[in-house]
Coordinates of C-alpha atoms in Angstrom, one line a residue:
X16 CA 12.5 163.6 161.7
X17 CA 11.4 165.2 165.0
X18 CA 9.1 168.1 164.5
X19 CA 8.0 170.7 167.1
X20 CA 4.8 172.5 166.1
X21 CA 3.3 175.6 167.7
X22 CA -0.2 177.0 167.2
X23 CA -1.0 180.3 168.8
X24 CA -3.5 182.0 166.5
X25 CA -6.5 181.7 168.8
X26 CA -7.3 181.8 172.5
X27 CA -5.9 178.2 172.7
X28 CA -2.1 177.7 172.9
X29 CA -1.1 174.3 171.5
X30 CA 2.2 172.6 171.0
X31 CA 3.0 169.1 169.6
X32 CA 5.9 166.8 168.8
X33 CA 5.7 164.5 165.8
X34 CA 8.0 162.0 164.1
X35 CA 7.6 159.6 161.2
X36 CA 5.4 157.3 163.3
X37 CA 2.9 160.0 164.2
X38 CA 2.2 162.4 167.1
X39 CA 4.4 161.7 170.1
X40 CA 2.6 164.2 172.3
X41 CA 0.4 167.3 172.3
X42 CA -0.5 169.9 174.9
X43 CA -3.2 172.4 174.5
X44 CA -4.4 175.0 177.0
X45 CA -7.6 177.0 176.2
X46 CA -8.0 179.0 179.3
X47 CA -7.4 182.5 177.8
X48 CA -4.1 182.9 179.5
X49 CA -1.5 185.0 177.8
X50 CA 0.5 183.1 175.3
X51 CA 3.6 185.0 176.3
X52 CA 3.3 183.4 179.8
X53 CA 2.4 179.8 178.9
X54 CA 4.0 179.0 175.5
X55 CA 7.5 178.3 176.6
X56 CA 6.3 176.3 179.6
X57 CA 4.2 174.1 177.3
X58 CA 7.2 173.6 175.0
X59 CA 9.5 172.7 178.0
X60 CA 7.0 170.3 179.5
X61 CA 6.3 168.4 176.3
X62 CA 10.0 168.0 175.6
X63 CA 10.6 166.7 179.1
X64 CA 7.6 164.3 178.9
X65 CA 9.2 162.8 175.8
X66 CA 12.7 162.7 177.3
X67 CA 13.9 165.2 174.7
X68 CA 15.7 168.5 174.7
X69 CA 15.2 171.3 172.2
X70 CA 18.4 170.3 170.5
X71 CA 16.8 167.0 169.5
X72 CA 14.2 168.8 167.3
X73 CA 15.0 168.7 163.6
X74 CA 12.5 171.2 162.3
X75 CA 9.8 173.6 163.5
X76 CA 6.2 174.4 162.4
X77 CA 4.4 177.5 163.4
X78 CA 1.0 179.0 162.7
X79 CA 1.0 182.1 160.4
X80 CA -2.6 182.9 160.9
X81 CA -5.0 184.4 160.4
X82 CA -6.0 185.0 164.0
X83 CA -5.0 187.0 167.0
X84 CA -2.5 189.6 166.2
X85 CA -0.7 189.3 169.5
X86 CA -0.9 185.5 169.6
X87 CA 0.6 185.2 166.2
X88 CA 3.4 187.5 166.9
X89 CA 4.3 185.7 170.1
X90 CA 4.2 182.3 168.4
X91 CA 6.2 183.4 165.4
X92 CA 8.8 185.2 167.5
X93 CA 9.2 182.3 169.8
X94 CA 9.7 179.7 167.1
X95 CA 11.9 182.0 164.9
X96 CA 14.1 182.6 167.9
X97 CA 14.5 178.8 168.5
X98 CA 15.3 178.2 164.8
X99 CA 17.9 180.9 164.7
X100 CA 19.6 179.7 167.9
X101 CA 19.6 176.1 166.8
X102 CA 20.1 176.7 163.0
X103 CA 17.0 174.5 162.2
X104 CA 14.4 174.9 159.4
X105 CA 11.0 176.5 159.9
X106 CA 7.8 176.2 157.9
X107 CA 4.7 178.4 158.6
X108 CA 1.3 177.0 157.9
X109 CA -2.1 178.7 157.9
X110 CA -4.3 178.1 160.9
X111 CA -7.2 177.6 158.4
X112 CA -5.2 174.8 156.7
X113 CA -4.7 173.2 160.1
X114 CA -8.4 173.5 161.0
X115 CA -9.4 171.9 157.7
X116 CA -7.0 169.1 158.4
X117 CA -8.9 168.3 161.5
X118 CA -11.8 167.1 159.3
X119 CA -9.7 165.6 156.5
X120 CA -11.8 162.5 156.2
X121 CA -15.0 164.4 155.6
X122 CA -16.6 163.6 152.2
X123 CA -17.5 167.0 150.9
X124 CA -16.5 170.6 151.4
X125 CA -14.5 171.4 154.5
X126 CA -15.0 175.0 155.6
X127 CA -13.0 176.4 158.6
X128 CA -14.4 179.5 160.0
X129 CA -12.6 181.7 162.5
X130 CA -14.4 184.5 164.3
X131 CA -13.2 187.9 162.9
X132 CA -15.7 190.0 164.8
X133 CA -18.6 192.1 163.5
X134 CA -20.2 189.1 161.9
X135 CA -17.1 188.4 159.8
X136 CA -15.0 185.3 159.6
X137 CA -11.7 184.1 158.3
X138 CA -12.3 181.2 156.0
X139 CA -11.4 179.1 153.0
X140 CA -12.7 176.0 151.2
X141 CA -11.0 172.6 151.1
X142 CA -11.6 169.0 150.0
X143 CA -10.0 165.6 150.6
X144 CA -8.4 164.5 147.4
X145 CA -6.9 161.0 147.7
X146 CA -6.0 161.6 151.4
X147 CA -4.5 165.0 150.7
X148 CA -5.9 168.3 151.7
X149 CA -6.7 170.3 148.6
X150 CA -7.4 174.0 148.9
X151 CA -10.2 175.2 146.7
X152 CA -10.0 178.9 147.4
X153 CA -7.8 181.6 148.7
X154 CA -7.9 182.6 152.4
X155 CA -10.6 185.2 152.9
X156 CA -12.0 187.7 155.4
X157 CA -15.7 187.9 154.6
X158 CA -19.0 188.5 156.2
X159 CA -21.1 185.5 157.2
X160 CA -23.6 186.5 154.5
X161 CA -20.9 186.5 151.9
X162 CA -19.7 183.1 153.1
X163 CA -23.2 181.6 152.6
X164 CA -23.3 182.9 149.1
X165 CA -19.9 181.5 148.2
X166 CA -20.9 178.1 149.6
X167 CA -23.9 178.0 147.2
X168 CA -21.3 177.6 144.4
X169 CA -20.6 174.1 145.7
X170 CA -23.3 171.5 145.3
X171 CA -21.9 169.2 148.0
X172 CA -22.3 168.6 151.7
X173 CA -20.2 171.0 153.8
X174 CA -18.8 170.8 157.3
X175 CA -17.8 173.8 159.4
X176 CA -14.9 173.8 161.8
X177 CA -13.5 176.5 164.0
X178 CA -14.3 179.0 166.8
X179 CA -16.7 180.8 164.5
X180 CA -19.3 178.1 164.9
X181 CA -20.2 179.1 168.4
X182 CA -21.4 182.5 167.2
X183 CA -22.8 181.6 163.7
X184 CA -24.1 178.0 164.0
X185 CA -27.8 179.0 164.1
X186 CA -27.5 181.3 161.1
X187 CA -25.5 178.7 159.1
X188 CA -27.9 175.9 159.9
X189 CA -30.8 178.0 158.6
X190 CA -29.1 179.3 155.5
X191 CA -26.9 176.4 154.3
X192 CA -28.4 173.2 153.1
X193 CA -26.8 169.8 153.9
X194 CA -24.3 171.2 156.5
X195 CA -22.8 169.8 159.6
X196 CA -20.4 170.9 162.3
X197 CA -17.2 169.6 163.8
X198 CA -17.3 168.0 167.2
X199 CA -15.9 169.9 170.2
X200 CA -12.8 167.8 170.1
X201 CA -12.0 169.0 166.5
X202 CA -13.3 172.5 166.7
X203 CA -10.1 174.3 167.8
X204 CA -6.8 174.8 166.2
X205 CA -4.4 171.9 167.0
X206 CA -0.6 172.0 166.8
X207 CA -0.7 168.3 165.8
X208 CA -2.7 169.1 162.6
X209 CA -0.5 172.0 161.8
X210 CA 2.5 169.9 162.4
X211 CA 1.3 167.1 160.2
X212 CA 1.0 169.5 157.3
X213 CA 4.3 171.2 158.0
X214 CA 6.1 167.9 158.5
X215 CA 5.3 166.8 154.9
X216 CA 6.9 169.9 153.6
X217 CA 10.0 169.9 155.8
X218 CA 10.7 166.3 154.8
X219 CA 10.7 167.4 151.2
X220 CA 13.3 170.1 152.1
X221 CA 10.7 172.9 151.8
X222 CA 11.1 175.6 154.4
X223 CA 10.6 179.4 154.9
X224 CA 13.2 182.1 154.8
X225 CA 13.4 183.2 158.5
X226 CA 14.0 186.8 157.5
X227 CA 10.9 186.9 155.3
X228 CA 8.5 184.7 157.4
X229 CA 5.7 186.7 158.9
X230 CA 2.1 186.4 160.1
X231 CA -0.8 186.5 157.7
X232 CA -3.4 188.8 159.2
X233 CA -5.9 189.2 156.3
X234 CA -7.2 192.4 157.9
X235 CA -5.8 195.5 159.5
X236 CA -5.4 195.7 163.3
X237 CA -7.8 197.9 165.3
X238 CA -5.0 200.4 165.8
X239 CA -4.4 200.6 162.0
X240 CA -8.2 200.9 161.3
X241 CA -8.5 203.8 163.9
X242 CA -5.4 205.5 162.4
X243 CA -6.9 205.2 158.9
X244 CA -10.2 206.6 160.1
X245 CA -8.4 209.5 161.9
X246 CA -6.4 210.3 158.7
X247 CA -9.6 210.2 156.6
X248 CA -11.3 212.6 158.9
X249 CA -8.2 214.9 158.9
X250 CA -8.1 214.9 155.1
X251 CA -11.8 215.7 154.9
X252 CA -11.3 218.7 157.2
X253 CA -8.5 220.0 155.0

């Protein structure tokens, strides 16, 4: 089964092709270029490099977030369009799941953290259970202080992975015992990790309803927050 995977939840745009033997190719560009400009080019290039056409793909995997509102919409719209045109199945996978998969072999708690601004992160807790990624919590949008308190519930080593490390590494090192951090090669969202998780589901016949598939944001957009604040002020004036 040939799988095309697309990850667009962060500043890095990543695409990968996988089959039953593993990853055939992966292309990632983390240069803060607009996903709308580079995503289709990355897809076209990786197909050509593998002597494939889009019609050869049997199923698609796409990130559903959390992450960049714009990036998620672009990735989701692109892949849903391809699925509709080709009548192929789609499965959406959380970016947090994909990040955790980067560190699947870690013996302890795997904690992806994605920067959500204002000292907040998107996060969840995972563990390797017999070679399978087991989720120990729901996906959350929390402050770094809340994250530290939640981690104290686990009496195990913990590894952090994700773009939130750059901003919060010093604080986490000081406040979390027995913690470590992913290497720079594993510290970003990879289409290959996302694809590996999605491939397992697609091979079992599990896929999303294209009409219902949508991004998972976990928090309101800035425009929505400003609108809510404006309405609150307006109601108070009344």
